[in-house]
Short mmCIF file of C-alpha atoms in Angstrom, two decimals:
data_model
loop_
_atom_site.label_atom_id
_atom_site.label_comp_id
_atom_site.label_asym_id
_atom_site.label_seq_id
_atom_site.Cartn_x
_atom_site.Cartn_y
_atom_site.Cartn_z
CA UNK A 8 0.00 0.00 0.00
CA UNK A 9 1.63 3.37 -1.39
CA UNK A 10 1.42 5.27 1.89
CA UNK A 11 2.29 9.06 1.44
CA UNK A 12 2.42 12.23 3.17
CA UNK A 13 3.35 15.35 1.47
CA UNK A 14 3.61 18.86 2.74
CA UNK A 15 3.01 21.92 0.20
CA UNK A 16 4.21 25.07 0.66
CA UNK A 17 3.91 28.36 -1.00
CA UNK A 18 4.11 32.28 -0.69
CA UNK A 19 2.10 35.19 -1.33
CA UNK A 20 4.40 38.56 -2.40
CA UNK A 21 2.77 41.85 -0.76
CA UNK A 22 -0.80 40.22 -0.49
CA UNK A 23 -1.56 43.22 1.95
CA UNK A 24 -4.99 43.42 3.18
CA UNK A 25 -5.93 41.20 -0.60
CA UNK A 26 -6.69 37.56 -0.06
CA UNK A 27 -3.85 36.62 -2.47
CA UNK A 28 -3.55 32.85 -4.04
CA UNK A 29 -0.27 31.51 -2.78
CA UNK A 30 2.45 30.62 -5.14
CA UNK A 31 3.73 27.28 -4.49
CA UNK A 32 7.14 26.46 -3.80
CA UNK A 33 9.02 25.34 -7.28
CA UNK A 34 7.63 22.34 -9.41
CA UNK A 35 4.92 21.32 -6.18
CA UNK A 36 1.47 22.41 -6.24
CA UNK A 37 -1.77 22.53 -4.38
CA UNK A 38 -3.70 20.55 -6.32
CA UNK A 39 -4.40 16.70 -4.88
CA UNK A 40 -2.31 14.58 -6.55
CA UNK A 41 -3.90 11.29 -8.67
CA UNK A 42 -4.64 8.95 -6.38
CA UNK A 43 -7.39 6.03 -6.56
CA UNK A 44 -10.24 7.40 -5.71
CA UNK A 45 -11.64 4.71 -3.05
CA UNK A 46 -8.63 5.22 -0.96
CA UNK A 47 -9.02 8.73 0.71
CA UNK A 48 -6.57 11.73 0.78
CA UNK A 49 -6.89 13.91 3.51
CA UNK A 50 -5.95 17.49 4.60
CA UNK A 51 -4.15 16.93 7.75
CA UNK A 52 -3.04 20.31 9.01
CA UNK A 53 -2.30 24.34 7.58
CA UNK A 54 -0.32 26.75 8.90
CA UNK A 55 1.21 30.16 7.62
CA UNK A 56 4.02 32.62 8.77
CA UNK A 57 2.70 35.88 8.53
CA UNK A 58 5.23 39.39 9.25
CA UNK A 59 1.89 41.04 9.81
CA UNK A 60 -1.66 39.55 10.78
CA UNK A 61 -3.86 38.41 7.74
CA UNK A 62 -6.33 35.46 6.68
CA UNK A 63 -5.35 31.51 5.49
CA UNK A 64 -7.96 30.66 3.31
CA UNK A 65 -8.41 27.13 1.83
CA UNK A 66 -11.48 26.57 -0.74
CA UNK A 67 -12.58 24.38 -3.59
CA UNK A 68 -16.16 23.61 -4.66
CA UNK A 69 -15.76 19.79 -3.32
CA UNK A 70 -15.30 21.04 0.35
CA UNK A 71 -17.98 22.97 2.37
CA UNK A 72 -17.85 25.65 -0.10
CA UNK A 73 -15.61 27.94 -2.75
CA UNK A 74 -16.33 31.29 -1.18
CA UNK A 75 -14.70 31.30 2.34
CA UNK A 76 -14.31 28.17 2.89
CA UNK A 77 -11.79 27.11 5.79
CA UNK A 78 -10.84 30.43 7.20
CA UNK A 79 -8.79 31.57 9.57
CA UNK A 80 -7.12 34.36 11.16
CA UNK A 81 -3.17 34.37 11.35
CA UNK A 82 -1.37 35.97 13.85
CA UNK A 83 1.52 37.43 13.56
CA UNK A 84 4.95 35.90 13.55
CA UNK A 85 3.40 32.46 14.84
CA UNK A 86 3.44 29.44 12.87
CA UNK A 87 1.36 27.42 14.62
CA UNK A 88 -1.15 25.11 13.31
CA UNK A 89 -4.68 26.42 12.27
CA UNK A 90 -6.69 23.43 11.73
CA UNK A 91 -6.47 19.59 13.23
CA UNK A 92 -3.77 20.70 15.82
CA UNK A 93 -2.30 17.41 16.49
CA UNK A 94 -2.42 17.87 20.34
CA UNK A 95 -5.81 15.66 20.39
CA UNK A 96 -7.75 14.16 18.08
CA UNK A 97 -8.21 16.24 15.30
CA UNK A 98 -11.09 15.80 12.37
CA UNK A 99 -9.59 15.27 8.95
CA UNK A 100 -11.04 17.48 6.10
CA UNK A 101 -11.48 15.03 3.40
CA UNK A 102 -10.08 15.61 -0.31
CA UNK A 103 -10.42 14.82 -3.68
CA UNK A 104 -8.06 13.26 -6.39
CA UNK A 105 -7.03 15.86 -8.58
CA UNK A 106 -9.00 18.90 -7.12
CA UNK A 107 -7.19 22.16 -7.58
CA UNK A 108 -7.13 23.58 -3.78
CA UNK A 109 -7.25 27.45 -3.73
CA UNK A 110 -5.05 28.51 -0.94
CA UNK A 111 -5.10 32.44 -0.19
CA UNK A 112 -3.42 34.52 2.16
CA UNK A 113 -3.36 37.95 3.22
CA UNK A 114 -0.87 39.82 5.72
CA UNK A 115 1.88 42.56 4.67
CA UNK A 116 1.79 45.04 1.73
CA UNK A 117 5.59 44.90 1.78
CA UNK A 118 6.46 41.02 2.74
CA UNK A 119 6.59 37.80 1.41
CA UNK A 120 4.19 36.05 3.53
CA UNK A 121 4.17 32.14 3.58
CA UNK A 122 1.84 28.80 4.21
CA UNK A 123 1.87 25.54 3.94
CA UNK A 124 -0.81 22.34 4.02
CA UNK A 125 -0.42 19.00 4.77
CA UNK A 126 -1.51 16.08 3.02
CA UNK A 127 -2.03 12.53 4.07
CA UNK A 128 -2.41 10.20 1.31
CA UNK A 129 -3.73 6.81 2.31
CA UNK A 130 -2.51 5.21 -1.20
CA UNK A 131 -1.00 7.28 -3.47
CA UNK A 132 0.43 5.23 -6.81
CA UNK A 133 4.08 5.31 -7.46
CA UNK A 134 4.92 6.31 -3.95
CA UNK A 135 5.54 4.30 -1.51
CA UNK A 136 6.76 5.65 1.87
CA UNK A 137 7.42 4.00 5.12
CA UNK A 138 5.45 4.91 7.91
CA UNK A 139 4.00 3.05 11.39
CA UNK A 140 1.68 3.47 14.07
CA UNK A 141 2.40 4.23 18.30
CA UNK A 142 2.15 1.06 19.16
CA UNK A 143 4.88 -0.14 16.58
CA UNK A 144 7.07 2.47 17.88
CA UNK A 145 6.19 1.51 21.35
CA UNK A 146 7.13 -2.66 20.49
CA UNK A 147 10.17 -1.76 18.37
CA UNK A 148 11.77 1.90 19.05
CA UNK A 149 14.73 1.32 21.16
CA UNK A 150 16.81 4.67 21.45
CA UNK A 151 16.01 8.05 21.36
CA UNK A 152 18.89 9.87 18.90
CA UNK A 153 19.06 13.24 17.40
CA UNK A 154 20.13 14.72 14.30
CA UNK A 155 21.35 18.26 14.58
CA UNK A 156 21.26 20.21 10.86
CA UNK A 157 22.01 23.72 10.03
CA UNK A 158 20.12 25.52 7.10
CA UNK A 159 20.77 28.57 5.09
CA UNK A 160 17.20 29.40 3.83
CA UNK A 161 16.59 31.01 0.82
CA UNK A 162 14.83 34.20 0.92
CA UNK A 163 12.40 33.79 -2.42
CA UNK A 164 9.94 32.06 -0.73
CA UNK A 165 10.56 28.68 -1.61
CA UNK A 166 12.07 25.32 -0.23
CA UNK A 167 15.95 25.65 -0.22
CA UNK A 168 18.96 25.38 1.84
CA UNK A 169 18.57 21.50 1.77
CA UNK A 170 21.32 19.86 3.56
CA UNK A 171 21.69 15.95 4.46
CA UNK A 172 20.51 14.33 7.49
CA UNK A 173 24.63 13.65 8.18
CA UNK A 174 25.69 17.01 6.85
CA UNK A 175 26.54 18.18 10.89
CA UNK A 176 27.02 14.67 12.57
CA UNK A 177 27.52 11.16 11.05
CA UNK A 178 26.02 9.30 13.78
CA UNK A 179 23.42 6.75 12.80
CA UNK A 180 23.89 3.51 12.47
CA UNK A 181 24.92 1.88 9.23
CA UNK A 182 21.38 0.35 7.68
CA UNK A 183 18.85 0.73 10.47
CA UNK A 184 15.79 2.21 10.65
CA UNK A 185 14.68 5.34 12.40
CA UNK A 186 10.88 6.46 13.03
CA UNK A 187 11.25 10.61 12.63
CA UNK A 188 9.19 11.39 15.90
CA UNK A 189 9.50 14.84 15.13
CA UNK A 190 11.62 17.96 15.56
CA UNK A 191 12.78 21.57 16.66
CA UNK A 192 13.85 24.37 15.08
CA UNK A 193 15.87 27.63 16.87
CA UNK A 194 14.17 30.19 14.45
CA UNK A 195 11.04 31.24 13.01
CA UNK A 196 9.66 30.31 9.49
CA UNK A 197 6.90 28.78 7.84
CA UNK A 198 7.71 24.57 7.48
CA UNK A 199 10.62 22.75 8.30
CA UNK A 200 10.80 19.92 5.54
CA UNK A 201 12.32 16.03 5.38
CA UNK A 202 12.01 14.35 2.69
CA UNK A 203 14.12 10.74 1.60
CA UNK A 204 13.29 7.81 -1.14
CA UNK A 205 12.24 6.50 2.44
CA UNK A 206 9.41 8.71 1.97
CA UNK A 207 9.08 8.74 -1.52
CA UNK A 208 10.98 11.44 -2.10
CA UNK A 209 7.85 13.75 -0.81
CA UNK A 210 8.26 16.23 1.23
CA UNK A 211 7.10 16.13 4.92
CA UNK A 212 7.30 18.13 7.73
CA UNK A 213 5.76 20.56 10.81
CA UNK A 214 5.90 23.96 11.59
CA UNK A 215 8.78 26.33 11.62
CA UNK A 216 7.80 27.98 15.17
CA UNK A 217 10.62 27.94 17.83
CA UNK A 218 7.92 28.58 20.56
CA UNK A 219 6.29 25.32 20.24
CA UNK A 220 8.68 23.28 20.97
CA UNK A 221 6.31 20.90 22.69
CA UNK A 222 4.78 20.51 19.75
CA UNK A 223 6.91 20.11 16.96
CA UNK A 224 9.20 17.94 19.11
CA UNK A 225 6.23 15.09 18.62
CA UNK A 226 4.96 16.00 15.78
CA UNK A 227 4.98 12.70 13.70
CA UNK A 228 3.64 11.27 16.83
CA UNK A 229 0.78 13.41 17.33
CA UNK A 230 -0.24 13.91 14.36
CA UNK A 231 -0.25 9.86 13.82
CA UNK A 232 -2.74 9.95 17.60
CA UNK A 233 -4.70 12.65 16.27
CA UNK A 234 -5.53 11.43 13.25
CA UNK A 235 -5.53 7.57 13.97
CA UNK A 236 -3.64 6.39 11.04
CA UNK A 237 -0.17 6.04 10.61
CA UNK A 238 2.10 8.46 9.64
CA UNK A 239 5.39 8.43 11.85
CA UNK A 240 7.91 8.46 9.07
CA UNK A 241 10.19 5.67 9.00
CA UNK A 242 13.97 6.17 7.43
CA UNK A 243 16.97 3.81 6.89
CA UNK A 244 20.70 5.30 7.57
CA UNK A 245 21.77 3.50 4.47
CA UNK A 246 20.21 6.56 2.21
CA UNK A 247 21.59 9.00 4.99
CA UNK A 248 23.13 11.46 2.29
CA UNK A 249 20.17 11.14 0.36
CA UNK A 250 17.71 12.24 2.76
CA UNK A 251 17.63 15.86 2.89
CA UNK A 252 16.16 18.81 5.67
CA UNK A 253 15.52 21.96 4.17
CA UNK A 254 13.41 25.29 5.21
CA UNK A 255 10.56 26.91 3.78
CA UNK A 256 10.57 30.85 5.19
CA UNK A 257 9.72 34.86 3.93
CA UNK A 258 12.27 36.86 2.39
CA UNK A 259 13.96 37.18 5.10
CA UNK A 260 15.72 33.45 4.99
CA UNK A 261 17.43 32.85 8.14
CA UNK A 262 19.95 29.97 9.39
CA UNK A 263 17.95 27.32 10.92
CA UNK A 264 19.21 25.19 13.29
CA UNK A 265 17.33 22.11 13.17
CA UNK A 266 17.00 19.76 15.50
CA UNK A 267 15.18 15.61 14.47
CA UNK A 268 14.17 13.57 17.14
CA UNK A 269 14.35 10.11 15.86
CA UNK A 270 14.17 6.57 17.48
CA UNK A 271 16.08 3.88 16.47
CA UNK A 272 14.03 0.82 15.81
CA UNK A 273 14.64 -2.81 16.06
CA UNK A 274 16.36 -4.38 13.02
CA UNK A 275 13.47 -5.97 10.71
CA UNK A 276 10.56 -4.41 13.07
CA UNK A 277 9.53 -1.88 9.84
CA UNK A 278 8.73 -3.92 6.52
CA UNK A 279 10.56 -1.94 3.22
CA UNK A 280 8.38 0.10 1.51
CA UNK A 281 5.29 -0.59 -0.11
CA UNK A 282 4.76 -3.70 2.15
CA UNK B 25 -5.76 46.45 80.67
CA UNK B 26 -3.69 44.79 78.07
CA UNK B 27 -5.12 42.39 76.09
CA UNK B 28 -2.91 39.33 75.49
CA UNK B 29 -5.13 37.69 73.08
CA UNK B 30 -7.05 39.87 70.56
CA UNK B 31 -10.40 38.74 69.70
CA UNK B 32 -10.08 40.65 65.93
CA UNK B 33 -7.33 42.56 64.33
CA UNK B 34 -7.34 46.16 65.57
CA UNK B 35 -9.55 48.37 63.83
CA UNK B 36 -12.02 45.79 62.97
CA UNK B 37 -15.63 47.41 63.74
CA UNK B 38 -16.24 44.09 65.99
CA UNK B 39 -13.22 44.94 68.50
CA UNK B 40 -13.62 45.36 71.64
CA UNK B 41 -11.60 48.69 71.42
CA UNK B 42 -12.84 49.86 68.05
CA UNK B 43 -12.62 53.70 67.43
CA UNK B 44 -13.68 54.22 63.71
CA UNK B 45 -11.65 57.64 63.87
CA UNK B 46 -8.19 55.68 65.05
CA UNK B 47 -5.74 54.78 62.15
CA UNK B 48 -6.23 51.37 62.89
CA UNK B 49 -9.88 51.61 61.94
CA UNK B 50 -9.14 53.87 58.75
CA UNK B 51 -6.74 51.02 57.85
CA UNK B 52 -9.02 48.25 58.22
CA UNK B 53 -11.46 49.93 56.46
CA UNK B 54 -8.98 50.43 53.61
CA UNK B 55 -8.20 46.70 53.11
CA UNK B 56 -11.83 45.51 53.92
CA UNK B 57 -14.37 47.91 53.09
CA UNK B 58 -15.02 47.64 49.08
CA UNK B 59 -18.25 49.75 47.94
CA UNK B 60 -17.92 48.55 44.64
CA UNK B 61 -18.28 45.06 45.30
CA UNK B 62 -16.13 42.46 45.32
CA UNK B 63 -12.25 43.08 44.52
CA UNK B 64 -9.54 41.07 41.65
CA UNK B 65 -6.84 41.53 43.76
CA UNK B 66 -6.61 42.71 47.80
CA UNK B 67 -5.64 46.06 48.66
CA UNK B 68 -2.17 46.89 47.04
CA UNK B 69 -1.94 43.99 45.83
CA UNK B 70 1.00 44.22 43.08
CA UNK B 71 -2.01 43.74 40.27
CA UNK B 72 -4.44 45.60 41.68
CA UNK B 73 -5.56 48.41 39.20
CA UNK B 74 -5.67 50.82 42.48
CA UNK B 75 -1.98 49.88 43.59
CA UNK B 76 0.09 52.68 42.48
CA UNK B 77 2.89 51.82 40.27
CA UNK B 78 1.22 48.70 39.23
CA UNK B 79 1.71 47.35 35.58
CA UNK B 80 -1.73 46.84 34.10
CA UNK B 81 -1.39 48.92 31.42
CA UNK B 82 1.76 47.78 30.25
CA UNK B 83 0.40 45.27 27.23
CA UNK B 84 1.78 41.95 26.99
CA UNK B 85 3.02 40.77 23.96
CA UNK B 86 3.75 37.51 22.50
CA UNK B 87 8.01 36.77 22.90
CA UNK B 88 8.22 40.77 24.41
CA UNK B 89 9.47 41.73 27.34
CA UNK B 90 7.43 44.08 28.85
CA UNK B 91 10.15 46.20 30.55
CA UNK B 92 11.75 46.35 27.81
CA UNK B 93 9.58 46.55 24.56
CA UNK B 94 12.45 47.93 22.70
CA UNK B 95 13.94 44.35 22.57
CA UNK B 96 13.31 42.09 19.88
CA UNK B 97 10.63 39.73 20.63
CA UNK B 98 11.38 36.41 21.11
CA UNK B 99 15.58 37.03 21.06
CA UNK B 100 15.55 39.92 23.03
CA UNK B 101 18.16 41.08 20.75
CA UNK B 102 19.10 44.89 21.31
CA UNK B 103 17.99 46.41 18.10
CA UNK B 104 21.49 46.80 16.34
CA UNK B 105 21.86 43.02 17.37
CA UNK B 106 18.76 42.85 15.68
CA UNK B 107 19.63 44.60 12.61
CA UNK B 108 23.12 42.96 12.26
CA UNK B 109 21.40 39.60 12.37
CA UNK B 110 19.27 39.98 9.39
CA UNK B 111 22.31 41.77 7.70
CA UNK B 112 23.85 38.18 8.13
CA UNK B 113 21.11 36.33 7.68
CA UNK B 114 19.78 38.20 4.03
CA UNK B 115 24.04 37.81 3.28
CA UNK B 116 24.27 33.83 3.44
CA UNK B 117 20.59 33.70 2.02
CA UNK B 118 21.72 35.10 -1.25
CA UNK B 119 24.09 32.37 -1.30
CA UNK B 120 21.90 29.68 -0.37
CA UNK B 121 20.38 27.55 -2.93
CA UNK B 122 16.63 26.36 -4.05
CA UNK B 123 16.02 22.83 -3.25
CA UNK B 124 16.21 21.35 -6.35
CA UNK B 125 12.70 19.63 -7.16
CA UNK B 126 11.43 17.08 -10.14
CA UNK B 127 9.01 18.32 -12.30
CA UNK B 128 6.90 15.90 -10.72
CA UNK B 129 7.07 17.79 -7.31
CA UNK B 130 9.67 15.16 -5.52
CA UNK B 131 12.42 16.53 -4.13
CA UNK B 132 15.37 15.40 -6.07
CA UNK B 133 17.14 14.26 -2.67
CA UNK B 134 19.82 12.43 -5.27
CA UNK B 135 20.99 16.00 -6.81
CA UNK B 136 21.09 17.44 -3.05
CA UNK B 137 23.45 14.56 -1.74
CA UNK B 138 26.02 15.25 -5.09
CA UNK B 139 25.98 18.42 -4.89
CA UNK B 140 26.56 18.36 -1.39
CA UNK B 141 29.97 15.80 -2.10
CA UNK B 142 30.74 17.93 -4.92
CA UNK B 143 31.78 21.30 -2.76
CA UNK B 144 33.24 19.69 -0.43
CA UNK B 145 35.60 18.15 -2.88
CA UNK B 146 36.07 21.65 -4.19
CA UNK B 147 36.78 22.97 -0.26
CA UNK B 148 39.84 20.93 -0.41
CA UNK B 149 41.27 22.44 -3.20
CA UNK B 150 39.77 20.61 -6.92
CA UNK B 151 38.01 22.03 -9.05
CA UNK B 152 34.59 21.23 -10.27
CA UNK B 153 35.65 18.83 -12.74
CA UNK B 154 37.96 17.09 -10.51
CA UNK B 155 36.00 17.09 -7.95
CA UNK B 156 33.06 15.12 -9.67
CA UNK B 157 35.52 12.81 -10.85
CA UNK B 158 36.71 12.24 -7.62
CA UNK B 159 32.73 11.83 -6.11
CA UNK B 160 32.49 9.27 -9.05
CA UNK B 161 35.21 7.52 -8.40
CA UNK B 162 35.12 7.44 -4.28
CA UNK B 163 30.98 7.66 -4.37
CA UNK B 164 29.05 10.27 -2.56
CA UNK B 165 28.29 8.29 0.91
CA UNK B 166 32.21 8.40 1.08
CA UNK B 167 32.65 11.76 0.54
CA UNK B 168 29.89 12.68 2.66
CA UNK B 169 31.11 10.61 5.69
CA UNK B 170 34.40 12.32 5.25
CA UNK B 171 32.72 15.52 5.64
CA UNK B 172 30.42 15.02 8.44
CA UNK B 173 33.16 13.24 10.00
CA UNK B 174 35.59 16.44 9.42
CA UNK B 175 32.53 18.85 10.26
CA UNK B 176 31.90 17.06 13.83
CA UNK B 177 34.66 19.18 15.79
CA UNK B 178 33.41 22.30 14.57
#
């Protein structure tokens, strides 16, 4: 089962006080990808990172409706999650193979302002990632590690500054597995993102927001409680320099230090992907 | 006759020695007697809005420190700190690169990891040529070992 999470990104330039559609981040898009149609997709959580307070707006004609839709203020300089925050359970907006999302922001008249969505993809074809449930990571995990990064956003708006998981410290073990729990970051932006053939090469991620630390730092595994499916991402060290962190912020790019809480699991515990 | 054992605090209209015109009695009837119903905070109470000096009207801010709202939120960063900080940071962002996508949307993690092998080849002195010859030949996890490993005291 092709098991996929992907988190989209994009930016509005000087939206001001006009609900602008967001840009998304090179070559990704807000529109659902193909999937079959009996196997649901599902909007999972949306945040933005605003320099001045504005509106998230996220509309189509096959949710609730195309005018307003699922809107929401956004506060200032607070990436924090807008809908389904993953600190209980959280209702999952369902969504449709192929439907073009509109996502609109407002906020500055002078600032690249940033958002980002994520989508859970219960079988998406051609992508296969690895993911498990608590209780798996309960039976199997064995010890807590971290992987420190640093990233040198890019200040267009966009994904960039992607680094390795091993770029600061070479410390996992050769060819084991390691559920991504979640992670931390020192400095404000929109979406911290991993992404590894682990994952089929999709992006996932959480919130850029230093202040919720609590948060972030479990992300995978809320998220996966919240939702009731599983989604803690599962990596192997043998594609180490292949699986890349990387920031999405404003224009005003930033170094990110980045901080993934992973757990090593027990060798054989995860089956390979698409099993 | 002294009393060893009061039955209320001086000043309290129920004492035996209760003079409403004492200072004891204009005391108690400071802290106690409240026409306007009932109080937030007791008398002088630090948050209290009739406590001089208090800070109620000082707002409070997300990441600000309220003493000092000419900090930076969040860093408290003075504001040249502040200002030299996003000097840096737009600096290195010019420098920094896009992640480098499919047209599908993937992230194209394999371009990322070369690259990655690539200048750090070039740090040691090759040039780009060279130094993708050399990633071919020694293969990126290699290189990229080599590097974290180099990076780790730093």
């Amino acid at each position: 089962m092709g098991r996929a999470m992907e988190l989209v990104a994009g930016f509005a330039t000087n939206p001001g006080a006009t609900l602008t559609t967001l840009t998304p981040s090179t070559n990704t898009s807000f529109t659902v990808r193909g999937t079959d149609t009996t196997k649901p997709t599902w909007l999972a959580s949306a945040f933005a990172f605003n320099g001045t307070a504005g509106e998230l707006v996220i509309k189509s004609p096959r949710l609730h409706d195309n005018v307003q839709g699922i809107r929401n203020r956004v506060t200032a300089a607070f990436t924090t999650p807008l809908i389904s925050t993953p600190y209980q359970y959280a209702f999952l907006q369902r969504l449709f193979a192929q439907d073009n999302l509109t996502v609109q922001l407002s906020g500055g008249a002078a600032e690249l302002d940033n958002a980002a969505i994520i989508i859970l993809y219960e079988d998406l074809a051609g992508v296969a990632g690895r993911f498990i449930d608590i209780p798996t990571l309960t039976k199997s995990g064995l010890n807590y590690v971290t992987a420190e990064v640093t990233v040198v956003a890019v200040a267009t708006g966009n994904f960039g500054g992607a680094v390795a998981i091993n770029s600061t410290f070479d410390t996992l073990k050769a060819n084991t597995d390691y559920a991504i729990v979640g992670g931390m970051t020192d400095t404000r932006g929109c979406a911290v993102g991993i992404t590894g053939v682990d994952l089929g090469n999709l992006r996932v991620g959480f919130p850029a927001e230093p202040t919720l630390r609590d948060l972030t730092n479990d992300w995978f595994v809320n998220l996966t409680a919240a939702v009731g499916k599983p989604y803690i991402p599962v990596i192997n060290s043998a594609n180490k320099s292949a699986i890349t962190i990387d920031v999405n912020t404003n224009g005003a790019g930033g170094t990110y230090i980045i901080n993934l809480l992973l757990v090593e699991m027990a060798p054989g515990a995860v089956p390979a992907a698409g099993q | 006759m002294a009393i060893t054992e009061r039955d209320f605090p001086k000043g309290h209209p129920k004492a035996a020695d209760y003079d409403p015109k004492s200072p004891d009695a204009v005391e108690w009837a400071r802290k106690n007697i409240h026409p306007m119903g009932e109080r937030d905070f007791p008398v002088d109470h630090p948050k209290a809005l009739d406590t001089p000096g208090n800070k109620n009207h000082v707002p409070i801010r997300a990441g600000e420190d309220p003493d000092r709202p000419e900090l930076e939120a969040h860093t408290g960063a003075t504001e040249e700190v502040a200002a030299a900080r996003r000097a840096y940071d737009a600096s290195i962002a010019a420098s920094a690169k896009e992640t480098p996508t499919l047209e599908d949307g993937r992230v194209n993690t394999a371009k990322i990891a070369e690259d990655a092998a690539v200048q750090f080849v070039m740090k040691q002195g090759h040039d780009e040529e060279a130094a993708r010859k050399i990633v071919r030949e020694q293969g990126i996890d290699q290189i990229l070992a080599a590097k974290a490993t180099l990076q780790a005291g730093e």
